[in-house]
XYZ file of C-alpha atoms in Angstrom:
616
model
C 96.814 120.886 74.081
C 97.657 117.192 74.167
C 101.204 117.886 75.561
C 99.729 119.888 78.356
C 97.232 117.348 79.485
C 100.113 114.836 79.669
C 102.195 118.102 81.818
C 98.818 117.942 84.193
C 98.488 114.719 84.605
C 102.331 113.600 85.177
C 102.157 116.409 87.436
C 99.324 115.051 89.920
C 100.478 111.449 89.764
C 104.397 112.557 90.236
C 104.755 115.452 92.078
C 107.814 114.981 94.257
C 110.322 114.774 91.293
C 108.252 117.884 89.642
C 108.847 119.648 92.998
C 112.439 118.626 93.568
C 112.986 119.885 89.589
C 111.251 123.238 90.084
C 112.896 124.245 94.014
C 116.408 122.927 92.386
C 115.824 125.492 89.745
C 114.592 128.060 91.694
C 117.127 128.395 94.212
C 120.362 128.047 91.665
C 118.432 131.359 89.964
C 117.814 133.132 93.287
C 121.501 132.058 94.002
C 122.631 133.154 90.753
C 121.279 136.884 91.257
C 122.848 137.840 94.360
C 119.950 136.198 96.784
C 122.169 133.316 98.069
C 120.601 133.091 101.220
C 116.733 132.927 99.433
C 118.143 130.471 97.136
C 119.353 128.395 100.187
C 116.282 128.295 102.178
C 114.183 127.595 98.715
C 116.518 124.209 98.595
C 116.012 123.488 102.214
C 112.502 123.458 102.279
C 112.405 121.697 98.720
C 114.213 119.091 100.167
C 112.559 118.838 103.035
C 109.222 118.928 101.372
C 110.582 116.333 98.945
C 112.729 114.308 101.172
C 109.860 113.323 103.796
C 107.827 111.107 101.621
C 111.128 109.135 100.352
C 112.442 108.598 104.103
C 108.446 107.573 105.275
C 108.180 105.322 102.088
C 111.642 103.655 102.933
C 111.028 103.660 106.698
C 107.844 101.843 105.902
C 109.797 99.124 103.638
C 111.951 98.812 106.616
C 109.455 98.766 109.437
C 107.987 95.342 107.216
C 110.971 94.065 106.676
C 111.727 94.339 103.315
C 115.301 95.613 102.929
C 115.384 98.191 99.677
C 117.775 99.786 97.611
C 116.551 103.161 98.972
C 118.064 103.303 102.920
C 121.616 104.899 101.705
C 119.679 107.765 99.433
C 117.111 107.887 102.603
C 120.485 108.485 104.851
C 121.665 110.950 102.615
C 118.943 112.902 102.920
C 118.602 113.056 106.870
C 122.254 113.558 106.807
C 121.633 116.568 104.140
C 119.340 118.429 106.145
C 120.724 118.130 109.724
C 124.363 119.743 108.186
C 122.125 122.430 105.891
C 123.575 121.300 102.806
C 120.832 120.850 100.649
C 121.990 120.600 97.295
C 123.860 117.139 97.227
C 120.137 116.498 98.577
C 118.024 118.107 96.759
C 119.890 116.117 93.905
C 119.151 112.261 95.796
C 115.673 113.609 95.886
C 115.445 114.180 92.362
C 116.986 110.892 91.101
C 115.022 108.967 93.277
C 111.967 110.393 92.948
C 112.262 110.642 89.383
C 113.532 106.500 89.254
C 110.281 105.680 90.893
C 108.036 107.886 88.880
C 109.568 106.056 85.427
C 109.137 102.654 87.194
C 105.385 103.279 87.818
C 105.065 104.913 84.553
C 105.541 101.733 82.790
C 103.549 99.462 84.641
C 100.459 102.278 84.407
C 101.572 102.582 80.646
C 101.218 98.268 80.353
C 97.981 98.546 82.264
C 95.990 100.616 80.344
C 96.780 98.633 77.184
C 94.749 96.173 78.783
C 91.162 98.012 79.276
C 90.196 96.387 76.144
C 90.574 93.486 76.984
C 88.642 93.470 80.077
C 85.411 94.605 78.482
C 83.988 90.794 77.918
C 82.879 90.238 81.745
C 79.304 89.979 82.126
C 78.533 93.284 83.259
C 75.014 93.682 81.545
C 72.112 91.227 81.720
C 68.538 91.526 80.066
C 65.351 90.393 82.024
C 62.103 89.855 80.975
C 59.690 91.891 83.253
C 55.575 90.574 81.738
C 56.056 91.439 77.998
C 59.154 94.177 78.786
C 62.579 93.722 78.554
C 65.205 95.680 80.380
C 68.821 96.143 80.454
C 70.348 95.798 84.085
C 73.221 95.165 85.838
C 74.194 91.490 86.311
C 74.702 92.405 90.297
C 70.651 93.325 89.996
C 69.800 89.669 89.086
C 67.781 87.935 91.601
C 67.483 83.681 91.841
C 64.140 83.125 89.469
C 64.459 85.801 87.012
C 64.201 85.298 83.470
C 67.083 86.167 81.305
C 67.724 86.328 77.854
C 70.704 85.296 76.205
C 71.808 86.706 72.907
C 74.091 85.829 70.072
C 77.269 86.157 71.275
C 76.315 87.296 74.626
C 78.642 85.921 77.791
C 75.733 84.091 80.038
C 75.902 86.590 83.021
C 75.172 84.017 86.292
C 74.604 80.282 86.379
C 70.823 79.230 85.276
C 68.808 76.640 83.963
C 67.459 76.729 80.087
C 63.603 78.106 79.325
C 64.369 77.360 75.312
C 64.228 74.106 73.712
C 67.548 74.375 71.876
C 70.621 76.298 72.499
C 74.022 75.621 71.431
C 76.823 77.238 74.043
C 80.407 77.362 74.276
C 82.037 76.193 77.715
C 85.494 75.653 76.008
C 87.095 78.539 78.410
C 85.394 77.185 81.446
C 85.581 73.268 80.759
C 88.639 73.298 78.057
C 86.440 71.139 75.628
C 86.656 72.312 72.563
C 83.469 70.980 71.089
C 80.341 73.252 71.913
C 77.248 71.931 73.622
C 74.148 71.406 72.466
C 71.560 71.618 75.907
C 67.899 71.797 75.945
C 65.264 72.677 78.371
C 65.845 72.421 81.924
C 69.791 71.507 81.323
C 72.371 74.009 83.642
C 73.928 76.728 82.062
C 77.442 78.807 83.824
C 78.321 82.384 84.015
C 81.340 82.950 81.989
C 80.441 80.445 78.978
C 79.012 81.822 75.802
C 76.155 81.527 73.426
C 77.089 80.306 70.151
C 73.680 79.691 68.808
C 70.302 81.328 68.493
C 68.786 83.603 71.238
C 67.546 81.881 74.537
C 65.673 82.405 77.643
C 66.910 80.891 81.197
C 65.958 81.241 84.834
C 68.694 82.761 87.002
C 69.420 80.029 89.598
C 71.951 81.951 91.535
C 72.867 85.218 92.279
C 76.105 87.055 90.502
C 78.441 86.577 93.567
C 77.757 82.705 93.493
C 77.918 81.896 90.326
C 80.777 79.771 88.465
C 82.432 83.349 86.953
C 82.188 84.944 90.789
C 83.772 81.680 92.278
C 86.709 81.904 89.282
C 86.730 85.513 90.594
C 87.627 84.712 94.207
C 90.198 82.026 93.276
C 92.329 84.801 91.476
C 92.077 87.034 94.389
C 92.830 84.349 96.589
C 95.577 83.000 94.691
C 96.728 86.239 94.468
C 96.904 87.577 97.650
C 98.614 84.044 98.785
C 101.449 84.781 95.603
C 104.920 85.937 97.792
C 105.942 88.907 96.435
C 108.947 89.325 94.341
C 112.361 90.707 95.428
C 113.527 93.801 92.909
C 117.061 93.340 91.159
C 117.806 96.264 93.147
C 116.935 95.408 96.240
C 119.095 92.080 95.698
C 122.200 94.068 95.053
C 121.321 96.573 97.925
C 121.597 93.605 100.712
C 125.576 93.284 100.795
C 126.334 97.505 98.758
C 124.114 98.924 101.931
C 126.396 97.413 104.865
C 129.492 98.467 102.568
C 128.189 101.733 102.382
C 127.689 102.529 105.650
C 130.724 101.108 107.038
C 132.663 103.557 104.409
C 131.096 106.523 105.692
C 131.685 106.008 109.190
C 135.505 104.784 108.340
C 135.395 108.326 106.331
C 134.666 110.497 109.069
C 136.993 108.746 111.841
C 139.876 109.215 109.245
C 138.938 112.945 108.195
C 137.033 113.801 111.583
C 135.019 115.727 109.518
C 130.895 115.320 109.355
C 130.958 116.120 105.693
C 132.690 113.122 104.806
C 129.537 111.413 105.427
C 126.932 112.749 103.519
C 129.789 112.734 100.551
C 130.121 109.224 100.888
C 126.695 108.895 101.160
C 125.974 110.697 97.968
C 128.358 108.973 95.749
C 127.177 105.755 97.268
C 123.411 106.531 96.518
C 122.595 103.951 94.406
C 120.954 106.084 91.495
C 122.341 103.538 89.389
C 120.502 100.608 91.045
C 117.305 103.259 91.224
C 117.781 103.811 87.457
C 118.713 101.147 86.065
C 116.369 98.888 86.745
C 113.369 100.738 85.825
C 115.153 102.356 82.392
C 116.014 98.763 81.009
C 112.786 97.289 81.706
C 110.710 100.201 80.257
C 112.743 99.674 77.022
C 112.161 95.847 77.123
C 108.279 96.480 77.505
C 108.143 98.989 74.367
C 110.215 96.440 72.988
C 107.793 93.492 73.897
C 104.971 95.931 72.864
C 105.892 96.135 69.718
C 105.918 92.516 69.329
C 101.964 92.339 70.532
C 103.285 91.635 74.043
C 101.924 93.693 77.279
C 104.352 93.041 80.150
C 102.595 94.234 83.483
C 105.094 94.723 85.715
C 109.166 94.614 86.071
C 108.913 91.498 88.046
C 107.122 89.832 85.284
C 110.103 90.407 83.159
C 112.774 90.033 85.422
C 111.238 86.397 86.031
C 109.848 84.917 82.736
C 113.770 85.105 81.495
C 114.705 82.225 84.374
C 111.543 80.011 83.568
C 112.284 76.699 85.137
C 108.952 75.238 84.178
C 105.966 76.118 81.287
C 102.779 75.507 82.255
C 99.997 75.339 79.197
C 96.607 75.013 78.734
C 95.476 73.051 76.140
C 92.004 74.321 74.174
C 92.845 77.852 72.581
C 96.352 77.503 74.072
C 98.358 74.456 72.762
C 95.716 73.902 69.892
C 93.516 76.415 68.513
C 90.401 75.407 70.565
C 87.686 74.733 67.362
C 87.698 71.620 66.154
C 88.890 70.746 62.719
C 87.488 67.560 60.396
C 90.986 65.267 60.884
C 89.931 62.209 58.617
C 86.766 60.663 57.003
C 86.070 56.773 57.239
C 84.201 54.694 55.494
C 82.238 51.489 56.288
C 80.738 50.647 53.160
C 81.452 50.545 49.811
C 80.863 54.755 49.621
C 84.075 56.127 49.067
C 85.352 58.876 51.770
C 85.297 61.429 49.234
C 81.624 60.827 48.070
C 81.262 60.636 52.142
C 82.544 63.771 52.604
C 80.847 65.801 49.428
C 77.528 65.009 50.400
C 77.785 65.283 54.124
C 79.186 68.575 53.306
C 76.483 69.571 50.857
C 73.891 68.770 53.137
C 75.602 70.313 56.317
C 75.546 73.949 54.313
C 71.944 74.507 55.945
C 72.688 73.572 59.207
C 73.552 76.350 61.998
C 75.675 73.942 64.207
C 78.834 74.921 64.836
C 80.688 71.458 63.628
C 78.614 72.158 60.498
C 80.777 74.563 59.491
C 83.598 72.729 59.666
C 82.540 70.244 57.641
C 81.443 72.484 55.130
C 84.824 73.974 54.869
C 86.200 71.015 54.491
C 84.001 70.186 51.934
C 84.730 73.470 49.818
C 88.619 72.978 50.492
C 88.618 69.540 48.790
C 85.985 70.139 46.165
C 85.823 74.089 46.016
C 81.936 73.704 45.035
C 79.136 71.748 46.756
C 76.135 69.911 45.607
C 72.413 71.786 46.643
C 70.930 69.590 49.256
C 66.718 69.262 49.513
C 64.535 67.951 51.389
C 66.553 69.421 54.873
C 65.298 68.995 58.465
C 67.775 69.623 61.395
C 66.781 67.346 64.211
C 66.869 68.826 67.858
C 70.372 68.413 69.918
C 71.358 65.299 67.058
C 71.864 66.045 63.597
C 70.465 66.361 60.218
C 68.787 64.727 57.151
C 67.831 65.244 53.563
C 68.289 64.588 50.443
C 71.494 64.852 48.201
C 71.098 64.110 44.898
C 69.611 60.114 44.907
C 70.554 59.769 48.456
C 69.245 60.417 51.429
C 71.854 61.498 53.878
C 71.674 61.597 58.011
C 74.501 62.748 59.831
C 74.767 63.141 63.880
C 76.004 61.309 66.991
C 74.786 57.592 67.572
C 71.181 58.971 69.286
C 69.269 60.181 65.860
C 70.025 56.371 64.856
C 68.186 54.973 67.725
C 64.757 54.337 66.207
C 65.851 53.973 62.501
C 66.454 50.212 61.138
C 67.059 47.626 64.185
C 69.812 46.528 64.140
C 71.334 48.560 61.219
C 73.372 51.153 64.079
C 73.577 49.089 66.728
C 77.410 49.265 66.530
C 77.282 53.056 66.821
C 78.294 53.187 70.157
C 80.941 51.076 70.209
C 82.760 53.173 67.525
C 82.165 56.205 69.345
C 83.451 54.619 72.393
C 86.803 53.836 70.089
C 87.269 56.745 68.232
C 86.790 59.047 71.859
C 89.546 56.751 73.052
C 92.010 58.181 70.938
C 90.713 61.431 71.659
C 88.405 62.394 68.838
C 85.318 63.530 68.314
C 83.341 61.372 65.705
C 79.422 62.335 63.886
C 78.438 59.528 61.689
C 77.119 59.533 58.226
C 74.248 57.214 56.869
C 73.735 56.583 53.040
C 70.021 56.031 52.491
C 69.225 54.435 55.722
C 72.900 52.270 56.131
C 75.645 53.468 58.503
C 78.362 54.213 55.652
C 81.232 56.278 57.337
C 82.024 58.640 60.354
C 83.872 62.119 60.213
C 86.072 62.759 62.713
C 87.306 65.683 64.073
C 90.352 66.914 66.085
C 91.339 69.880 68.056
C 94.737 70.455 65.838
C 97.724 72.090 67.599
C 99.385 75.325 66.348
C 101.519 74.595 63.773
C 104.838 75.844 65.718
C 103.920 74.358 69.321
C 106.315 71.490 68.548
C 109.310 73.735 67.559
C 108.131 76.170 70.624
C 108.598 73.388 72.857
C 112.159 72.065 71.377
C 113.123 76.010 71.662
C 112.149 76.102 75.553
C 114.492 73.406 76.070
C 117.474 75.248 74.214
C 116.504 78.666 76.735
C 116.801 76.249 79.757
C 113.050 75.312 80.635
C 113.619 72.265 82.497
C 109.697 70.953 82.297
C 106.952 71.954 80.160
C 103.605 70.436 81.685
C 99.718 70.354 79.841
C 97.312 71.665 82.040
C 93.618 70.932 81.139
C 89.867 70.309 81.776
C 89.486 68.269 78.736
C 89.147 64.252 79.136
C 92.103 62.092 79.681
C 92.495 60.897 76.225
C 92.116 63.931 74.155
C 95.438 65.670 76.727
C 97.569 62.659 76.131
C 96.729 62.699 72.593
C 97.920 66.610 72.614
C 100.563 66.198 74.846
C 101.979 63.447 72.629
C 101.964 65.661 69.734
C 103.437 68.672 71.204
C 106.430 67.189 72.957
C 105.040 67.774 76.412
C 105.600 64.881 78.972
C 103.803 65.899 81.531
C 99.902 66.401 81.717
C 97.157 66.188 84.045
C 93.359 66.287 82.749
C 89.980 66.773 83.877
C 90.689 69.343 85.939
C 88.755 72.050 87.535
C 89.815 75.662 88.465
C 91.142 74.579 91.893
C 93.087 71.810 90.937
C 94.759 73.535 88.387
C 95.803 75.710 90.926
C 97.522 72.629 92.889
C 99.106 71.532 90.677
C 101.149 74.841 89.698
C 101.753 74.978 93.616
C 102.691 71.505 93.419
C 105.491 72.425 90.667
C 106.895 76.072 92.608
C 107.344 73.966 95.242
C 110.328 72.298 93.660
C 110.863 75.373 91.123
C 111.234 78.433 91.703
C 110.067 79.973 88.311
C 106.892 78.576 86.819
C 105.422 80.454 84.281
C 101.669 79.533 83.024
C 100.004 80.371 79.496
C 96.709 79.758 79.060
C 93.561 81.536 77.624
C 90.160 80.003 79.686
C 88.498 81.550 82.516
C 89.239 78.180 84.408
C 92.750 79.139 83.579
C 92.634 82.165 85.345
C 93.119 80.849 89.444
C 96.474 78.998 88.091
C 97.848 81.825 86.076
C 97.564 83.972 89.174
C 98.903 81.133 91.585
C 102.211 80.749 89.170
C 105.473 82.577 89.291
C 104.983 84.472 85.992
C 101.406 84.189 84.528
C 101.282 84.686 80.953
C 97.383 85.191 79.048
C 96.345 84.627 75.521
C 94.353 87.917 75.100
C 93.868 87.939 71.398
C 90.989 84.954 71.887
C 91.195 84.923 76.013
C 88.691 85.625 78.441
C 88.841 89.552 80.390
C 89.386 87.562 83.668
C 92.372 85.504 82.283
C 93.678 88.961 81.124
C 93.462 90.481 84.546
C 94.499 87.778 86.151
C 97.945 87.771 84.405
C 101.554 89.281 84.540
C 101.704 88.740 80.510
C 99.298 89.212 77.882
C 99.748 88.107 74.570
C 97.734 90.171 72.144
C 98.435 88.116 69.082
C 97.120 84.223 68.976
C 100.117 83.179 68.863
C 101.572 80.930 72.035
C 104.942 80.270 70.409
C 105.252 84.258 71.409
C 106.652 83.268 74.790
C 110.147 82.498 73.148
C 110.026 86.106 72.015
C 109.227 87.720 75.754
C 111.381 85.051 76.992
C 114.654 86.509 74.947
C 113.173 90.265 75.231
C 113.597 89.406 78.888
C 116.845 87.985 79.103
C 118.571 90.592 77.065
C 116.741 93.203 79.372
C 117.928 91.625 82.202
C 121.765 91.425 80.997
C 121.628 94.886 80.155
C 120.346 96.176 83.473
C 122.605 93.912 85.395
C 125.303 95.511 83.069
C 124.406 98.910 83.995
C 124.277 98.536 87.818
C 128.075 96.512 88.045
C 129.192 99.714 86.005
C 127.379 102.412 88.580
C 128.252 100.121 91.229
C 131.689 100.031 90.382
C 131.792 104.066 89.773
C 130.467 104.365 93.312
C 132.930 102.288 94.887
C 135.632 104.556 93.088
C 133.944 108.227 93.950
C 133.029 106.615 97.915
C 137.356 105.557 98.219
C 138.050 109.181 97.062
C 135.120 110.805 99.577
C 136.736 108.551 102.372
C 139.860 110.633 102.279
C 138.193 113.890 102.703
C 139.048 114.881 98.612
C 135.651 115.034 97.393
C 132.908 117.459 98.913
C 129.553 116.693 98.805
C 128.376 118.582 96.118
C 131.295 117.945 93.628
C 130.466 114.314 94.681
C 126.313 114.823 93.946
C 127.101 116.259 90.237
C 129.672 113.060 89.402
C 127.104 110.758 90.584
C 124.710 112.169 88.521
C 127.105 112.003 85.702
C 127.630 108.586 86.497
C 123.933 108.345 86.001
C 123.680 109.461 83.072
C 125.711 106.957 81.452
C 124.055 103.849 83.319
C 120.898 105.362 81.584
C 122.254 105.560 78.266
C 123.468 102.185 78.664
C 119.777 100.832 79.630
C 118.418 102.408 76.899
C 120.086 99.835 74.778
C 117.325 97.079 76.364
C 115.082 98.791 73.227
């Protein structure tokens, strides 16, 4: 049953190479029962029926300009039909028909390994109606309504907070890694999630205008402005074309014979370039596939393998986009490790997202924690209690403010230095004196630096950081990773600039990044490459690559995947090329009739397949 509903549906998606098979069949067993001449017209309409939507397809490639592999196979066909010899063109038909069908197989076949990805846009909203709640579509929300915002929901349109707390994460809009803590009446964007407890907010724009819609547009935009890429085929076609049709017209003023055309023709369609092509890259993307890479398209591969310059993102790209405790300091005579057990033990009550962090921290160094009493988290600051004799306060310089004048007043100025060298800092106060800070990091993965070293070796001339973090935190990344070049606080349009800025003095860029600010650039670079394990849907869509493990040292793999792709197509079209140029010398002379000259073509075919197979 399966196998049929694969027959049905290759059949309604492909059904010129279907129809070429069946009419070539056909007619060699009408042929091959005394019916010649019902075997003949069977091929001549096949081919006709076949042959008109490869000529209008090619004659539409032409009519914009874009000079394809396909004009000698579209010749051979006219020629085929006016001189009612359909077989030599009943067998282009076939080939070429059946080259694009496999080409457009795999790019539907890398497509649909996406859908689940895509399933985290803010689709569905929930409004408050009097006491009801429904479920509606985010394109019904309307400027004033009240939403609510669960656990783990993605905020569906830009609003303003109803709740008194709420804890979100903007780290794949803003590329900081830390979440926010906002209260009532502070702005909330489409696209950024909630981390925290349930929460209400007013709706102040519509879908279409919110920050997600506005990410939206920039893709499409960025998109539709994206040149399109040149097939290897198509690049070989430009000079074997002219070549071709010179031989056929040198062929019939030597034989004087019509035929000698549509054989040259036929050995000279370039089923190899057809073939080729599409058979090496389909093995390359099972091969990437299997490796927890989904390559898009053929152009996407052919590309990524002559990367001139790699683009990253830095939160949930280059690091791992949750902050990590990095070191503990002390001010007083408390030791860091007493710091860190009871900041730790208290923090195992608190929801807060950094909490955690601590807490593992904590376990890792001591494996078990003390029981804290006494707790009380304190709105959008920090905690308190009591752990063991000491009472224990932990948050950012404004739950000091009206506790002991004087006693914090240097709070500030730490925080000012410890942001400098891009960390995030929550201080810790020992029975009512400041006594240490924790700070905390965004680490990078753990084979970024080796990643970048191995770009160099592949022939990556740049590598560039990307990001809407602050200044200080991207050099400090930047620094550590072996990148150069960075650029920070950057919004979705400037990223997209700057990757403009780089193709135009490259002509391969290829950007990795995970954010739904990343999203504009990766569509606006050469070869755009997604971290989908963690990534948002639209970063996802936007791509040519996604990455389904959270790895982004993974673009070495695609990177060699593609280059031994690559070699082995270009091997297989110099050896059908050069098979063609033998068969069109010996059509020239009038020794090789069309027919004879269609079945060692397709022979020929054969083995540049076999040899593309070997991309796997």
């Amino acid at each position: 049953m399966e196998q049929l509903r694969k027959i049905t549906w290759f059949t309604r998606h492909y059904p010129v190479p279907i129809l070429a098979l069946l009419g070539l069949i056909v007619g060699g067993a009408l042929q091959a029962t005394n019916e010649p001449q019902a075997g003949k017209i069977i091929w001549l309409i096949t081919l006709i029926l076949g042959g008109i939507p490869v000529v209008w397809q090619t004659m539409h490639e032409i009519l914009h300009k874009h000079f394809v592999a396909d004009i000698v196979a579209m010749l051979a066909i006219i020629v085929s039909i006016i001189l009612n010899d359909s077989f030599p063109g009943m067998i282009i038909v076939l080939m070429q028909s059946g080259g694009k069908a496999l080409e457009d197989y795999a790019y539907r076949r890398a497509s649909s390994s996406l859908d689940n990805l895509l399933s985290h846009a803010p689709r569905i909203a929930h409004r408050k109606i009097d006491h009801d709640l429904e479920e509606i579509q985010v394109s019904q929300i309307n400027i004033g309504d009240t939403l609510v915002i669960k656990s783990g929901d993605v905020i569906p349109v830009d609003g303003e907070i109803l709740s008194m707390v709420s804890r979100i994460d903007e780290s794949s809009l803003t590329g900081e890694p830390l979440p926010k803590t906002k209260t009532n009446g502070d702005q909330v964007f489409s696209g950024t999630v909630n981390i925290g407890d349930v929460f209400d907010i007013k709706a102040t724009r519509k879908s279409e205008e919110s920050q997600y819609s506005k990410i939206v547009n920039l893709v499409k935009k960025a998109q539709h402005e994206k040149a399109p890429i040149q097939r290897m085929a198509d690049k070989y076609a430009i000079w074997f074309t002219p070549i071709t049709l010179v031989a056929s017209i040198s062929g019939w003023l030597v034989t004087n014979n019509f035929e000698t055309i549509l054989a040259v023709l036929v050995v000279a369609t370039p089923c190899s370039l057809i073939f080729a092509t599409p058979v090496a890259i389909i093995s390359g993307i099972n091969r990437a596939a299997k490796s927890g890479i989904i390559v898009k398209t053929g152009a996407a591969m052919e590309h990524v393998a002559k990367t001139q310059v790699a683009v990253f993102d830095k939160t949930g790209t280059i690091t791992h986009g949750t902050p990590a405790v990095e070191r503990i300091l002390s001010f007083d005579v408390i030791s860091s490790e007493d710091i860190l057990l009871k900041a730790a033990s208290l923090e195992q009550l608190s929801s807060h997202p950094i909490a955690s962090m601590i807490v593992q921290k904590g376990k890792e160094k001591f494996g078990k924690l003390l029981i804290p009493e006494n707790f009380r988290e304190i709105s959008g600051a920090g905690v308190e209690g009591r752990v063991g004799e000491d009472h224990i306060m932990i948050g950012s310089p404004s739950i000091f403010a009206n506790v002991g004048e004087g006693i914090f007043n240097n709070t500030n100025v730490m925080t000012d230095k410890i942001k400098s060298k891009g960390r995030m800092v929550a201080f810790v106060a020992f029975n009512g004196r400041l006594s240490g800070a924790i700070m905390f990091g965004d680490e990078i993965r753990p084979d970024v630096k080796t990643m970048i070293q191995q770009l160099k070796i592949r022939g990556v001339k740049k590598t560039v950081l990307l990001t809407g973090d602050i200044k200080n935190n991207a050099k400090n990344i930047a620094e550590q990773s072996g990148i150069i070049d960075y650029e920070a606080n950057l919004i979705p349009e400037e990223k997209v600039v700057a990757v403009k800025k780089l193709r135009q003095e490259f002509e391969n860029v290829t950007m990795i990044g995970d954010g739904i600010n990343d999203a504009p650039a990766l569509a606006a670079s050469t070869v755009g490459i997604a971290m989908g394990a963690k990534g948002t849907a639209i970063s996802a869509e936007a791509a040519d690559i996604v990455f389904l493990v959270d790895r982004v040292s993974k673009i070495i793999d695609v990177i060699d995947i593609s280059k031994r792709t690559i070699k082995v197509a270009k091997q297989s079209i110099l050896v059908g090329l050069g098979g063609s140029f033998f068969f069109m010398a010996i059509a020239m002379l009038g020794h090789l009739p069309p027919a004879i000259g269609a079945i060692l073509q397709e022979v020929l075919d054969v083995s540049v397949i076999l040899n593309a197979l070997r991309a796997r």
